[in-house]
Tab-separated table of C-alpha atoms in Angstrom:
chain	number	residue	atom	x	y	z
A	1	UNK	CA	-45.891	14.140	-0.996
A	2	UNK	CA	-46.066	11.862	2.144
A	3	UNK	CA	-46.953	14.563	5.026
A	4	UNK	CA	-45.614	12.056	8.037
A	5	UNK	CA	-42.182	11.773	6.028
A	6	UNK	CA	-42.281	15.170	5.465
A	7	UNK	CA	-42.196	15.671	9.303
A	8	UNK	CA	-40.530	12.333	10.674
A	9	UNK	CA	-37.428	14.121	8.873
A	10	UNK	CA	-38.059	17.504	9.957
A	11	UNK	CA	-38.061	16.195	13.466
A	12	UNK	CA	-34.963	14.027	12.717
A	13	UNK	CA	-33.080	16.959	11.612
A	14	UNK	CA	-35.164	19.280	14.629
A	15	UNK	CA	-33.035	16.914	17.185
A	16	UNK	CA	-30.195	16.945	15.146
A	17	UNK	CA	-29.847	20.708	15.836
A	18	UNK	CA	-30.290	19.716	19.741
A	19	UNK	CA	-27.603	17.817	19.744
A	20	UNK	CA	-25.645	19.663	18.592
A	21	UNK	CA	-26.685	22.710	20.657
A	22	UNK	CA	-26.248	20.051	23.713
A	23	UNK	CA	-22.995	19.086	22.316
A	24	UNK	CA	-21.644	23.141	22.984
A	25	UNK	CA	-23.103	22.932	25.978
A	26	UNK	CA	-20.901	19.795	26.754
A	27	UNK	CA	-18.042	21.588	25.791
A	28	UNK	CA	-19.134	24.701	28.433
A	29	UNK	CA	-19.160	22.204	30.842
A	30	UNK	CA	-15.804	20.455	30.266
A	31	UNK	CA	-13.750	23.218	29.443
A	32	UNK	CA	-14.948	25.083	32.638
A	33	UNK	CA	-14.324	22.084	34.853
A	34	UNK	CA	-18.164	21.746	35.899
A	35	UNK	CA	-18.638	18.518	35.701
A	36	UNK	CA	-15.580	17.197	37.116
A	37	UNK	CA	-16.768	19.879	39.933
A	38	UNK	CA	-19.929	17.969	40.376
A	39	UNK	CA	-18.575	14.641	40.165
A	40	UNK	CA	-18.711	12.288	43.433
A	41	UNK	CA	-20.150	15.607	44.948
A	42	UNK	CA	-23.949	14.635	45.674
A	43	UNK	CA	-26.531	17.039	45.035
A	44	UNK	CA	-24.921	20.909	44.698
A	45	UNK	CA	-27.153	24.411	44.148
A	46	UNK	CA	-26.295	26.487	41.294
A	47	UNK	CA	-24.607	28.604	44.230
A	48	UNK	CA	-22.663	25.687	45.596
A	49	UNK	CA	-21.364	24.939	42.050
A	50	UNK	CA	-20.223	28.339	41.465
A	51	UNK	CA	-18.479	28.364	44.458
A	52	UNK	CA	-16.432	25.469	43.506
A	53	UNK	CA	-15.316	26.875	40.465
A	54	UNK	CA	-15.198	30.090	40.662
A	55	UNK	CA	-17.368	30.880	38.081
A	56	UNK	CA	-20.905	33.506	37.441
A	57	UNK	CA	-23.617	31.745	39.748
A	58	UNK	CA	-26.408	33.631	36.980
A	59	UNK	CA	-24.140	31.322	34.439
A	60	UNK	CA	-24.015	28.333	36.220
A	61	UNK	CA	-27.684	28.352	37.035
A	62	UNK	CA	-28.394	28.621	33.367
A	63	UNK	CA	-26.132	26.116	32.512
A	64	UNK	CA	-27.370	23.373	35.118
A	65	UNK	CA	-31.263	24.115	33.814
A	66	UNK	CA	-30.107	23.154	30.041
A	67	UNK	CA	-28.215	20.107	31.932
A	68	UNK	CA	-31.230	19.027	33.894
A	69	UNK	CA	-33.843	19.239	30.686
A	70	UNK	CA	-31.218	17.358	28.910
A	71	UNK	CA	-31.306	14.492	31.825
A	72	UNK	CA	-27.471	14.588	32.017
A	73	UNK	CA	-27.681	15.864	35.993
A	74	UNK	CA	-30.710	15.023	38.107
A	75	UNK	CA	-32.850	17.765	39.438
A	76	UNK	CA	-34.523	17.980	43.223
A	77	UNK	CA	-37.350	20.420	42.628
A	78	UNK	CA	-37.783	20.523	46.389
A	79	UNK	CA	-34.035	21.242	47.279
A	80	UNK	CA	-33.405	23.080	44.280
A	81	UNK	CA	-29.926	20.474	43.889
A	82	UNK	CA	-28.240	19.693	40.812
A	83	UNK	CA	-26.725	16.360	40.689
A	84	UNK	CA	-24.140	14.343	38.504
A	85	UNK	CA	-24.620	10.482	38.235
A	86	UNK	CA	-21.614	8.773	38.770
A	87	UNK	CA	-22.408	6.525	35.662
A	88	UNK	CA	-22.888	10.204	33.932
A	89	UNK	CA	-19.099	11.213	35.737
A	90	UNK	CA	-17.656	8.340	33.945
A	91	UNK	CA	-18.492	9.573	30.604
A	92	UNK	CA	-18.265	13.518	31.233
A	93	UNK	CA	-15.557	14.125	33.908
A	94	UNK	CA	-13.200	11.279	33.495
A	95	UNK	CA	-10.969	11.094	30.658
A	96	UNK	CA	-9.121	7.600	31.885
A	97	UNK	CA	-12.562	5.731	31.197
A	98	UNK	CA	-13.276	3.984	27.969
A	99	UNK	CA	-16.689	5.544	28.095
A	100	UNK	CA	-14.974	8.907	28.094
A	101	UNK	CA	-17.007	11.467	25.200
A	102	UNK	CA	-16.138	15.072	26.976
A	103	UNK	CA	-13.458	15.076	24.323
A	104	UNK	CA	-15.829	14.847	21.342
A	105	UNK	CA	-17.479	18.160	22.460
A	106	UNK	CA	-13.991	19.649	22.544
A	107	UNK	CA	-13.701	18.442	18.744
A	108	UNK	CA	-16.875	19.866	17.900
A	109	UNK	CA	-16.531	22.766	18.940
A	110	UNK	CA	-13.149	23.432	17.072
A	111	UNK	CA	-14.477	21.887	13.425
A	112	UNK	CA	-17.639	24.965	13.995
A	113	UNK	CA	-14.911	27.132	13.873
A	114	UNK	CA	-13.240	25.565	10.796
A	115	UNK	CA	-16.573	26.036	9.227
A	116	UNK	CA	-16.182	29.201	6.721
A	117	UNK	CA	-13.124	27.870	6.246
A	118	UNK	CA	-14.162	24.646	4.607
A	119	UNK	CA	-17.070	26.491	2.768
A	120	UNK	CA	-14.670	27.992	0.946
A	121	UNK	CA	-12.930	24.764	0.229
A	122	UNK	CA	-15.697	23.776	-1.059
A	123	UNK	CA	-15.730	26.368	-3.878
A	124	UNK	CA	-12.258	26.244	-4.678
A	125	UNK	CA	-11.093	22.465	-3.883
A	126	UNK	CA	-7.853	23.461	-1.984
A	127	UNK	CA	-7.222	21.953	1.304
A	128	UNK	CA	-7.172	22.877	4.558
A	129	UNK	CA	-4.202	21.812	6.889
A	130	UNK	CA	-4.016	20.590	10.206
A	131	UNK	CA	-2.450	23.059	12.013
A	132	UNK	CA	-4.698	25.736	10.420
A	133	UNK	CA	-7.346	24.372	13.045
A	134	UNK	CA	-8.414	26.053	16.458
A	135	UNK	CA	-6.274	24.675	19.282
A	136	UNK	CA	-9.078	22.887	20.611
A	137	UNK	CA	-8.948	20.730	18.076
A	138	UNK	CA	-5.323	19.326	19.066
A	139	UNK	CA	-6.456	18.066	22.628
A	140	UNK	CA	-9.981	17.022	22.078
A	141	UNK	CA	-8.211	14.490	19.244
A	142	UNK	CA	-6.129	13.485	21.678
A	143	UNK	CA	-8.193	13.054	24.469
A	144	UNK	CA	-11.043	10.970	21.925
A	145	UNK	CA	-7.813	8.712	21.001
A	146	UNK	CA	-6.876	7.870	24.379
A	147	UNK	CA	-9.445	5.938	26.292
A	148	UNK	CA	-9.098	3.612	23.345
A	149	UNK	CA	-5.718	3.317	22.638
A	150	UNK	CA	-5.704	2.838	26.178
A	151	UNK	CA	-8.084	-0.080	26.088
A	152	UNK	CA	-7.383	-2.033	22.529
A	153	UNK	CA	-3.489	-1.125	21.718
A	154	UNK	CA	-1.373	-3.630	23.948
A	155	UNK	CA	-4.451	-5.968	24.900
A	156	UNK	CA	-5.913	-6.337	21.466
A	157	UNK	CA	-3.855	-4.674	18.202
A	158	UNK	CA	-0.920	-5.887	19.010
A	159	UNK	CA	-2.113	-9.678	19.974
A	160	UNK	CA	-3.695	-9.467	16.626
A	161	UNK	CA	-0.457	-9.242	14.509
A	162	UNK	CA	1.770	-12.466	13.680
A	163	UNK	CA	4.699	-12.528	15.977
A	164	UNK	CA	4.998	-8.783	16.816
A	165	UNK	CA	4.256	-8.577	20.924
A	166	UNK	CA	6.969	-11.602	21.060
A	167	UNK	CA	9.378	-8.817	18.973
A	168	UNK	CA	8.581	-6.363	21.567
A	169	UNK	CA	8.897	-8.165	24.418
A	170	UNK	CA	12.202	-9.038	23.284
A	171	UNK	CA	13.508	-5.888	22.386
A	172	UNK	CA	12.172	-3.961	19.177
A	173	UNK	CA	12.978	-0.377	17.463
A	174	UNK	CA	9.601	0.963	16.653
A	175	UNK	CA	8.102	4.534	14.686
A	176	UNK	CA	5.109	5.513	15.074
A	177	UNK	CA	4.348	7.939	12.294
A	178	UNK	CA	1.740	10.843	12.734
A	179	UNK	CA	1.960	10.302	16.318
A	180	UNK	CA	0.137	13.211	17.700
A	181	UNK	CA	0.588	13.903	21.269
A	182	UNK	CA	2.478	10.793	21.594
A	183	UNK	CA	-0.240	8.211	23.104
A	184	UNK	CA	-0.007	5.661	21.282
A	185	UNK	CA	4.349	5.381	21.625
A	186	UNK	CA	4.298	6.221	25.521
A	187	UNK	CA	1.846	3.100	25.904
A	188	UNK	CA	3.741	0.803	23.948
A	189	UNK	CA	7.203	1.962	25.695
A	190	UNK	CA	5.222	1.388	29.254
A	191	UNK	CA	4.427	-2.411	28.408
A	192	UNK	CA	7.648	-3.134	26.306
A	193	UNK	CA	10.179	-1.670	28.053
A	194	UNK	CA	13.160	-3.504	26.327
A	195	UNK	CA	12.033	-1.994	23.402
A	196	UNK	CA	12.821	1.676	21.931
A	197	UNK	CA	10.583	4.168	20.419
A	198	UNK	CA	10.253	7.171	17.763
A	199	UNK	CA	7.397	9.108	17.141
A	200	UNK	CA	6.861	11.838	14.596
A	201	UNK	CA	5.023	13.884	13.392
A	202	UNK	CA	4.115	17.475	11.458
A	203	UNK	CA	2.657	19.719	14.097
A	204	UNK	CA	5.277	21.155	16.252
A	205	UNK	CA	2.927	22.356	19.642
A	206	UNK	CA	1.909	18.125	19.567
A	207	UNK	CA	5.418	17.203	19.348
A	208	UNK	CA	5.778	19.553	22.391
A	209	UNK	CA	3.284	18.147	24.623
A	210	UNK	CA	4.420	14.641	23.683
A	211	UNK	CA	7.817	14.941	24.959
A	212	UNK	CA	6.030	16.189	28.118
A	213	UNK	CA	3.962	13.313	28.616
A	214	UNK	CA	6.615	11.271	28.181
A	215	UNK	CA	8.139	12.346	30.671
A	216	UNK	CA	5.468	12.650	32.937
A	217	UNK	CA	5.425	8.757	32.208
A	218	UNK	CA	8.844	8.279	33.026
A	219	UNK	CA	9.602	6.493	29.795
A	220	UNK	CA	11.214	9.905	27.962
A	221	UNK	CA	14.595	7.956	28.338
A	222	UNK	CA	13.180	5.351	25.866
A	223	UNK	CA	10.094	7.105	23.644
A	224	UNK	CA	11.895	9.989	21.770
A	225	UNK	CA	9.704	12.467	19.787
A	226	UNK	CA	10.209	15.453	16.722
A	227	UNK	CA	8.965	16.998	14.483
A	228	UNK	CA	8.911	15.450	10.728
A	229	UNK	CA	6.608	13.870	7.815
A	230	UNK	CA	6.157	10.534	6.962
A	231	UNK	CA	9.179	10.368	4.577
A	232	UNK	CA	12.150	12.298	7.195
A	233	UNK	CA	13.894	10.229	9.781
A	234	UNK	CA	13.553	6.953	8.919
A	235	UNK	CA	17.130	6.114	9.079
A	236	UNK	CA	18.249	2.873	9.869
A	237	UNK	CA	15.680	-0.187	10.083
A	238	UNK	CA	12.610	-0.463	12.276
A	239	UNK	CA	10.849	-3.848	13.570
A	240	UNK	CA	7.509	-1.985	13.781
A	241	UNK	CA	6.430	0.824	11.898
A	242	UNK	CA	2.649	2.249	12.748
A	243	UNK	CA	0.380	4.793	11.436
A	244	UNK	CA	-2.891	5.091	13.948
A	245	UNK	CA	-5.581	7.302	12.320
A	246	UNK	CA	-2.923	8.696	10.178
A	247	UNK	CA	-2.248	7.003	6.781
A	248	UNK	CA	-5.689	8.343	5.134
A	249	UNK	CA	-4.717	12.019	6.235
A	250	UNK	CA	-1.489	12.106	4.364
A	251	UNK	CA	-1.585	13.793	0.776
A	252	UNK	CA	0.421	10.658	-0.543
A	253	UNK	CA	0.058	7.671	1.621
A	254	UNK	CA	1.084	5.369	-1.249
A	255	UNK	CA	4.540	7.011	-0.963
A	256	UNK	CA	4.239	7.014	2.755
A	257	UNK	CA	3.654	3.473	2.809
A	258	UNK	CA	6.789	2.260	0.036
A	259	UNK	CA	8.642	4.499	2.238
A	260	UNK	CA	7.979	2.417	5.623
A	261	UNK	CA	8.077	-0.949	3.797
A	262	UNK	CA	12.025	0.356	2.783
A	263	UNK	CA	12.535	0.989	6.061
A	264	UNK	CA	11.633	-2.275	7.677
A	265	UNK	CA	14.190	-4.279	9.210
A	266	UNK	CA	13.618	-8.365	7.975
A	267	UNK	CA	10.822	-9.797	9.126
A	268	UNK	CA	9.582	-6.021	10.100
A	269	UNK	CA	5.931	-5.566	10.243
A	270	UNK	CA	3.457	-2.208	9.553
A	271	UNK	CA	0.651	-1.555	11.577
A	272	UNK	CA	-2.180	0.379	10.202
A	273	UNK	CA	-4.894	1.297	12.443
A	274	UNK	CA	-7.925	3.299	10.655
A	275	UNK	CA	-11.393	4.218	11.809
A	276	UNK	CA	-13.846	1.868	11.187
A	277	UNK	CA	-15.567	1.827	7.342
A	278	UNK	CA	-16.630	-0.732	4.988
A	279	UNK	CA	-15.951	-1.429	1.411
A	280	UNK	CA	-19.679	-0.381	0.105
A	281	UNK	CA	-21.148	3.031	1.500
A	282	UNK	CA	-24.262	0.999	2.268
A	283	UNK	CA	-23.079	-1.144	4.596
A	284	UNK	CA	-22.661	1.957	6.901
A	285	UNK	CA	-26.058	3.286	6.385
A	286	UNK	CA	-27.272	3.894	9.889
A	287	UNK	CA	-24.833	3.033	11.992
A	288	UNK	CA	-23.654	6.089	14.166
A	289	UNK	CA	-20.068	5.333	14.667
A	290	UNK	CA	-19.321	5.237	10.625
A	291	UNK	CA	-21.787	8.624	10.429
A	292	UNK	CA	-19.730	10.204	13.144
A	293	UNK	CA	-16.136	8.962	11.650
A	294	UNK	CA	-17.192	10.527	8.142
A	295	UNK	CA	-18.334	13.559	9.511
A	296	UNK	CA	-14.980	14.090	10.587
A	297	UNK	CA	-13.417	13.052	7.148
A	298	UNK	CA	-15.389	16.441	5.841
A	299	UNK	CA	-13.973	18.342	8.720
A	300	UNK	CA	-10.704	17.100	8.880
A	301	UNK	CA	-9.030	14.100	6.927
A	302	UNK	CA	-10.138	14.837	3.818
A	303	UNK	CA	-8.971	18.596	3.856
A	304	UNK	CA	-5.932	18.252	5.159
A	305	UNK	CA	-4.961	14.883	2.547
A	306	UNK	CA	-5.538	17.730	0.079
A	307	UNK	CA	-3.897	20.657	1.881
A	308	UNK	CA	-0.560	17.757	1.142
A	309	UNK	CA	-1.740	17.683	-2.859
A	310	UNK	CA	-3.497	14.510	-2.390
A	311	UNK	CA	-3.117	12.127	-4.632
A	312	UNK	CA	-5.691	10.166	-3.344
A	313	UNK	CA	-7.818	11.956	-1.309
A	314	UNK	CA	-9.039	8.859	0.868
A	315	UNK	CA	-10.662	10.371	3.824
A	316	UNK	CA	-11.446	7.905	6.513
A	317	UNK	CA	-14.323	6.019	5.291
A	318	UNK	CA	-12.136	4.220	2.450
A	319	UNK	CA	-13.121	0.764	3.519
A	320	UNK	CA	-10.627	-2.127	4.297
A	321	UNK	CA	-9.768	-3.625	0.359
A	322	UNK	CA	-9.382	0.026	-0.400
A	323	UNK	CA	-6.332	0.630	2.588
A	324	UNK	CA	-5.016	-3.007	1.225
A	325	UNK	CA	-4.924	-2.380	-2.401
A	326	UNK	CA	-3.347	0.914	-1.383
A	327	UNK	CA	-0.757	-1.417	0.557
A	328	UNK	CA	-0.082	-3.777	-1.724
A	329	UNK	CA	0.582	-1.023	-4.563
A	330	UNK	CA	3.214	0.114	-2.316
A	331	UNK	CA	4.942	-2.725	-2.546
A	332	UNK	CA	3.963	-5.016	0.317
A	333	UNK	CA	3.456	-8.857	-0.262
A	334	UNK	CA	1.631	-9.985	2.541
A	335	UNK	CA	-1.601	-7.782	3.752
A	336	UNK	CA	-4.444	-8.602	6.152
A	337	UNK	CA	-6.849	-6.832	7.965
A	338	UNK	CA	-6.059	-8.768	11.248
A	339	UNK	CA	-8.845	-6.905	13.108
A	340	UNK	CA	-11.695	-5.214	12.849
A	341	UNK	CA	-14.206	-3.860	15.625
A	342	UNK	CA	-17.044	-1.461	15.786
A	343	UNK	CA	-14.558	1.658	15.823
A	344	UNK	CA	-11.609	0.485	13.938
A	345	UNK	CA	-9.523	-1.629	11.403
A	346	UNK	CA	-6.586	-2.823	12.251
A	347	UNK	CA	-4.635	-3.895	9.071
A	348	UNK	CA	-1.170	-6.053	8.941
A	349	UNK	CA	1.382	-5.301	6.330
A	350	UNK	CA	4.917	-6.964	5.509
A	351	UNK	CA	6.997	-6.834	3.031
């Protein structure tokens, strides 16, 4: 037995369990509004933070010592001040950021409480659906999405695809399938507006908040939203059809994606956008985002695909040629991975 592997690894997996300790402290701290509290505040006591949100000063004081050890605020011994970086505020009190991770916290904390749950998945191989999930779960998604749909859709994915952003521009029908909270649609319909939008998807209370944002956007005239799976609604003929982080959940995305490529218009295109994987496990082998992304294919792709009856069971680290292959078998001719970056693939199908 090597005695310094023996305890490199029981280190590695010593600071694995402080993360994720740190990580539900993360979520204290979002969901309580402290750090967007202590953001562009300066340097604020325990007291002064407690005043601003209304919350235990004993529990805030606690908090804010875990927070200092961590070096995510700064600590004045002298004044006994707490404060939050503004390069730190960026990440952990502003969702509109690319760097935004709050969100992750929020998703972390909802998959811990998943956790019997999927134990016993384990033993029996049935699925676990999406909606069966803690409501945290819903949001943080959402919010994770966001910054980068917010940064890559209309500047990068779309650019990346033959001929669609001229489509748009010009006046397109779109569905966006497994839509969520309705991202994804409201941003499109905000830089095409001579272009019309459907999103749907399965869980009802996303649906909800969707047609609420939309709103909120002032696009709700042109981005309509309900409730349905991948194989309801698609009546008529769509230029665009898209499925971002969705097609690996579904129990049968084979059948999800024949059915889009029926409903294309001529000359329609789909857009797949997946989480980043490769084609051979060990091409992922240390690198955090692909560890992170299959974590969550334990958690939460890969149950729900079989809570559907999978057919498949992909999960989200099925690697590029595997989401093609899957494409072509549903009858497309033309397939290309038009894009890839560190945290996703974006793949091109026509008919």
């Amino acid at each position: 037995m090597d005695t310094k592997k023996i305890e490199d690894f029981a280190m590695k997996i010593t600071l694995e369990a402080l993360g994720s300790g740190l990580t539900l402290q993360t979520h204290l701290g979002d969901r309580l509004g402290l750090f967007r509290a202590m953001a562009g505040a300066g340097p604020l006591t325990s007291a002064d933070l407690a005043a601003r949100t209304g919350l235990s000063e004993r529990y805030v004081r606690e908090w804010l010592r875990v927070q200092a050890v961590a070096e995510h605020v700064g600590y004045d011994p002298e004044a006994g001040t707490f404060t939050l970086p503004d390069e730190h505020a960026l990440v952990l009190a502003d969702d509109l950021t690319i760097a935004a991770r709050a969100s992750a916290s929020q998703i972390q904390a909802a998959s811990w409480k998943a956790a019997d749950h999927l134990a016993e998945a384990f033993r029996t191989g049935e699925g676990f659906a999406w909606d069966r999930h803690d409501d945290n779960l819903f949001d943080g998604v959402s919010r994770f999405f966001a910054p980068l749909y917010r940064f890559s859709l209309i500047d990068h994915w779309l650019p990346a695809l033959d001929g669609v952003t001229e489509r748009l521009a010009a006046g397109a029908r779109v569905l966006d399938v497994g839509c969520g909270m309705g991202t994804s649609s409201i941003l499109m319909a905000e830089a095409y507006p001579n272009s019309r939008f459907e999103g749907v998807d399965t869980h009802e209370p996303s649906i909800e908040a969707a047609r609420l944002a939309a709103k909120d956007a002032g696009v709700d005239a042109r981005v309509h939203f309900h409730v349905a799976d991948s194989g309801e609604e698609q009546y008529g003929e769509w230029d665009l059809i898209c499925f971002f982080d969705a097609l690996h959940d579904m129990g049968d995305p084979v059948t999800a994606a024949s059915r889009a490529r029926a409903a294309l218009a001529e000359g329609g295109t789909v857009l797949v956008v997946e989480p980043f994987s490769a084609d051979r496990l060990e091409d992922t082998i240390g690198n955090p985002i692909a560890a992170i992304y299959a974590g969550s294919s334990v958690m939460l792709c890969l149950p729900h695909g079989l809570s559907e009856g999978a057919r498949l069971g992909l999960g989200n680290q099925s690697g590029p040629a595997r989401i093609e292959a899957l494409l072509r078998e549903a009858g497309f001719g033309r397939v290309r991975t038009a894009l890839t970056t560190d945290f996703n693939l974006v793949i091109e199908a026509r008919a």
